[in-house]
CSV table of C-alpha atoms in Angstrom, one decimal:
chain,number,residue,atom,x,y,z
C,893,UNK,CA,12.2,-4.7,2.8
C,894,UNK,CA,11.8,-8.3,4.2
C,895,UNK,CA,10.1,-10.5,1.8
C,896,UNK,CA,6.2,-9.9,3.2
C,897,UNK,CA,3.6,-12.3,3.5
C,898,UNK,CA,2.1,-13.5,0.1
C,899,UNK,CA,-1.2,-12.1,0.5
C,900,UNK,CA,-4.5,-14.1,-1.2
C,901,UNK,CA,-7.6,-12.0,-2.1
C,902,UNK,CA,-9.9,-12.6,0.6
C,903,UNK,CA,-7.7,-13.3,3.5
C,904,UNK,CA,-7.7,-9.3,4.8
C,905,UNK,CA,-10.0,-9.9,7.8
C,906,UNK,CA,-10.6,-6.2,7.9
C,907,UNK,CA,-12.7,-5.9,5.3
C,908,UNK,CA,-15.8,-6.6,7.3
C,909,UNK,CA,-18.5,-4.1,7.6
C,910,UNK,CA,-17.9,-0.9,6.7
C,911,UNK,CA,-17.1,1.2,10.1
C,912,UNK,CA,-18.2,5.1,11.1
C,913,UNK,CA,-15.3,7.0,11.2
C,914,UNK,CA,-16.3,11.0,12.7
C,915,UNK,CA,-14.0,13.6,12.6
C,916,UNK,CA,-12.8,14.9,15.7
C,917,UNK,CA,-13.4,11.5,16.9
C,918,UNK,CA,-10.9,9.4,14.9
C,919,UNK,CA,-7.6,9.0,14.5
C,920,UNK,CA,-6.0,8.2,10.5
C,921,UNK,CA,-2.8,5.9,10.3
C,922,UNK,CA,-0.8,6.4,7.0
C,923,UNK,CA,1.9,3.7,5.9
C,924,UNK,CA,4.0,5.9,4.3
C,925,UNK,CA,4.6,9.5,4.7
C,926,UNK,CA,5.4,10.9,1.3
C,927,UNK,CA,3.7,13.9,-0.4
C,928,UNK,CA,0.3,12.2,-1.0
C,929,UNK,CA,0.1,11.2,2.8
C,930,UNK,CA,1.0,15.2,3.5
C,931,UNK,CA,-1.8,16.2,1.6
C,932,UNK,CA,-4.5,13.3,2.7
C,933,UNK,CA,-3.4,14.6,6.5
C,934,UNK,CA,-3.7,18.6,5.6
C,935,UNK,CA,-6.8,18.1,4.2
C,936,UNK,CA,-8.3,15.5,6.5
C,937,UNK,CA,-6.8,17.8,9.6
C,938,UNK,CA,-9.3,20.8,8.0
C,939,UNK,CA,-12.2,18.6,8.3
C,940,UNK,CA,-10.8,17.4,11.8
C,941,UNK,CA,-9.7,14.2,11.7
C,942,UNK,CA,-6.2,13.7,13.5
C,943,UNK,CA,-3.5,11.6,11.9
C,944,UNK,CA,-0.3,9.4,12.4
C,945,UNK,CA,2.3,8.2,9.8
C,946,UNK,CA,5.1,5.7,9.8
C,947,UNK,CA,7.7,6.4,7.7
C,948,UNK,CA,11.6,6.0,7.9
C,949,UNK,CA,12.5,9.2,6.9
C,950,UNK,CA,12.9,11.3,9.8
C,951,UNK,CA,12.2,14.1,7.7
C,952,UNK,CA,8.8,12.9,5.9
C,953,UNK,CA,6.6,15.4,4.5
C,954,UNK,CA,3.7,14.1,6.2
C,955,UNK,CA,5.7,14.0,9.1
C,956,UNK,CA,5.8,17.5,9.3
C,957,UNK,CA,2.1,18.0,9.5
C,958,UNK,CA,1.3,15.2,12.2
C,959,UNK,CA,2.9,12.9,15.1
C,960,UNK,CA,5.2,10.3,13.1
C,961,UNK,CA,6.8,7.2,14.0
C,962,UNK,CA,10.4,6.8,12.0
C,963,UNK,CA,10.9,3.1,11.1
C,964,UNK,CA,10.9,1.1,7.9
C,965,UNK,CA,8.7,0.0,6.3
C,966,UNK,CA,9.2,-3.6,7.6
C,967,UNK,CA,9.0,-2.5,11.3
C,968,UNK,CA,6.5,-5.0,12.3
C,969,UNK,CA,6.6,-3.3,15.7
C,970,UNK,CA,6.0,0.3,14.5
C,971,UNK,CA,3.3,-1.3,12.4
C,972,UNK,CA,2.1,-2.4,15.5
C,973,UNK,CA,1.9,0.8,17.5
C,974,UNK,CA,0.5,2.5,14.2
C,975,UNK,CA,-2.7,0.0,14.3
C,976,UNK,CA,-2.6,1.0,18.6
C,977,UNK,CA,-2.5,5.1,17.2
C,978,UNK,CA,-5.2,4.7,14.2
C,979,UNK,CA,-8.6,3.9,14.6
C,980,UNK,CA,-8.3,2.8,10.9
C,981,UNK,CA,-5.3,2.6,8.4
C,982,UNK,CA,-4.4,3.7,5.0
C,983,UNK,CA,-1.2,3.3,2.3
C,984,UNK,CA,0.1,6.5,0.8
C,985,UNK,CA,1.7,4.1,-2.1
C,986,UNK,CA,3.0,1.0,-3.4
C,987,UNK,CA,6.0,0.6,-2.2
C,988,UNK,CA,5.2,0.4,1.1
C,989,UNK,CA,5.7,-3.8,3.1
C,990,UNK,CA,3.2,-5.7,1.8
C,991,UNK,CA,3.5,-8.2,4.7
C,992,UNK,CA,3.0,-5.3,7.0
C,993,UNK,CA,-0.1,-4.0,5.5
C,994,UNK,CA,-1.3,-8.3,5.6
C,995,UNK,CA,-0.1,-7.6,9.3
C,996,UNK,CA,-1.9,-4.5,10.1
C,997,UNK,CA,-5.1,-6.2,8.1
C,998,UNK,CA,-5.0,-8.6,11.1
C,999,UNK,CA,-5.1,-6.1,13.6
C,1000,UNK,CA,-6.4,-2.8,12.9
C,1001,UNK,CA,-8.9,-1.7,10.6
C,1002,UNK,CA,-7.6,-1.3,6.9
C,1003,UNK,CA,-10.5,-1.1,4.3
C,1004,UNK,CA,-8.8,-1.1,1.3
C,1005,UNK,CA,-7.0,-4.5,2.4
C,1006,UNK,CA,-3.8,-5.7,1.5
C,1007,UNK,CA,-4.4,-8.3,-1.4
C,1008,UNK,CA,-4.3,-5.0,-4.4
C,1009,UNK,CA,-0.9,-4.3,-2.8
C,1010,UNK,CA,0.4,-7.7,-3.4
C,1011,UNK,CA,-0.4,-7.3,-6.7
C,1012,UNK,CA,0.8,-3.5,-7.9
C,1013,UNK,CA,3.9,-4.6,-6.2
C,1014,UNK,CA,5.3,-6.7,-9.1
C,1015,UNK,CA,4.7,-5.1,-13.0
C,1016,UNK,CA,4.1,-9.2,-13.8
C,1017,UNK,CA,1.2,-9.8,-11.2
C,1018,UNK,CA,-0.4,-6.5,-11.9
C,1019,UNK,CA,-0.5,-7.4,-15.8
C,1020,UNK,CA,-1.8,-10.8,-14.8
C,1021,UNK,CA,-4.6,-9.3,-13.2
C,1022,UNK,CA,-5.7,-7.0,-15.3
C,1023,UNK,CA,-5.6,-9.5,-17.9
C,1024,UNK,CA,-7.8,-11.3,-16.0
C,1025,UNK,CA,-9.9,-9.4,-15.5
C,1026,UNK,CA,-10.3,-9.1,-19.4
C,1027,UNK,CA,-8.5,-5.6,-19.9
C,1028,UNK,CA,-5.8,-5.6,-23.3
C,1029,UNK,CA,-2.7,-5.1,-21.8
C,1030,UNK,CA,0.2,-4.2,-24.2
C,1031,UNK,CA,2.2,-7.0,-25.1
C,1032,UNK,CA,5.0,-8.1,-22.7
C,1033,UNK,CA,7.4,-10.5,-21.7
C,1034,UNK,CA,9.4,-11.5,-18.5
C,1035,UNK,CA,13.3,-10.4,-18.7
C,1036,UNK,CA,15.2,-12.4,-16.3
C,1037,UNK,CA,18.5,-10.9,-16.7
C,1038,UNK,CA,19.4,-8.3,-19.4
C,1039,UNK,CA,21.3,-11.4,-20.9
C,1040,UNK,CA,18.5,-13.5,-21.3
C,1041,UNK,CA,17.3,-10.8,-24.1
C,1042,UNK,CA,18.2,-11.5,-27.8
C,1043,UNK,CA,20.8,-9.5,-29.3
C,1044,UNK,CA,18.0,-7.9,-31.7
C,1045,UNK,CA,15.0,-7.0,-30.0
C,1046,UNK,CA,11.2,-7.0,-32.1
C,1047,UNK,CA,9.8,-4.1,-33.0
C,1048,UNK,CA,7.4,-4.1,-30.5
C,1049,UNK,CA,9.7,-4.7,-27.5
C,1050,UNK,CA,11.5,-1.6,-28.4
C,1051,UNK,CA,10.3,0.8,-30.7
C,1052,UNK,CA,12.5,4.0,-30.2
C,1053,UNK,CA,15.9,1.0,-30.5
């Protein structure tokens, strides 16, 4: 994956007023085309939406259940002709380009934004958040390199050691 744009709550430009999206009438891009995306397209095909995925795998579950374009994640020119496919844009997961979903935030219509990607993408920023947002968070620490870690480890760090 390239290293992505760092992505700042607020800055998704998509997240403007809530849009109408009919079946029959609009088209679903999915960033990522794993087993959740194969099920959101199955189900959202039975109520007539259509749908798209990017994916690299040429064999990508949801793939095989609508038009896909094959191209990593970091394809800023797949993610391009996605947002020209989709009338509006989803992520099936995290580990999808987080600079590509800041990208496609840009140009298409993604409601969910890109910012809560950013964050889920690292364990340390996701703590960080939720413990600012005043949610206990079991106690943790950040590990380097494995030998940066003390030759005993507390209790707490390890508790099956």
């Amino acid at each position: 994956m390239s290293g992505g744009a760092q992505v700042q709550a607020g800055e998704d430009k998509s997240l403007g007023t809530p849009r109408t999206l009919l079946p029959g009438q609009t088209t679903i891009g999915v960033l990522g085309g794993g087993q959740l995306g194969r099920m959101m397209a199955l189900d959202g095909i039975a109520m007539g939406y259509r749908f798209v995925t990017l994916d690299p795998a040429t064999d990508a579950p949801c793939g095989q259940v609508t038009p896909q374009i094959t191209a990593a994640y970091n394809d800023r020119d797949a993610a391009r002709e996605l947002a020209q496919r989709a009338d509006v844009i989803t992520y099936e997961f995290e580990n999808v380009d987080a600079g590509v979903a800041a990208l496609l935030t840009e140009e298409s219509y993604v409601p969910q934004g890109s910012a809560l990607l950013y964050t889920t993408q690292r364990r340390l920023r996701e703590k960080a958040a939720i413990e600012a947002a005043g949610v206990p968070v079991a106690p943790y620490r950040k590990v380097a390199a494995w030998r940066s870690l003390p030759p005993r480890l507390p209790s707490w760090a390890c508790p099956v050691c």
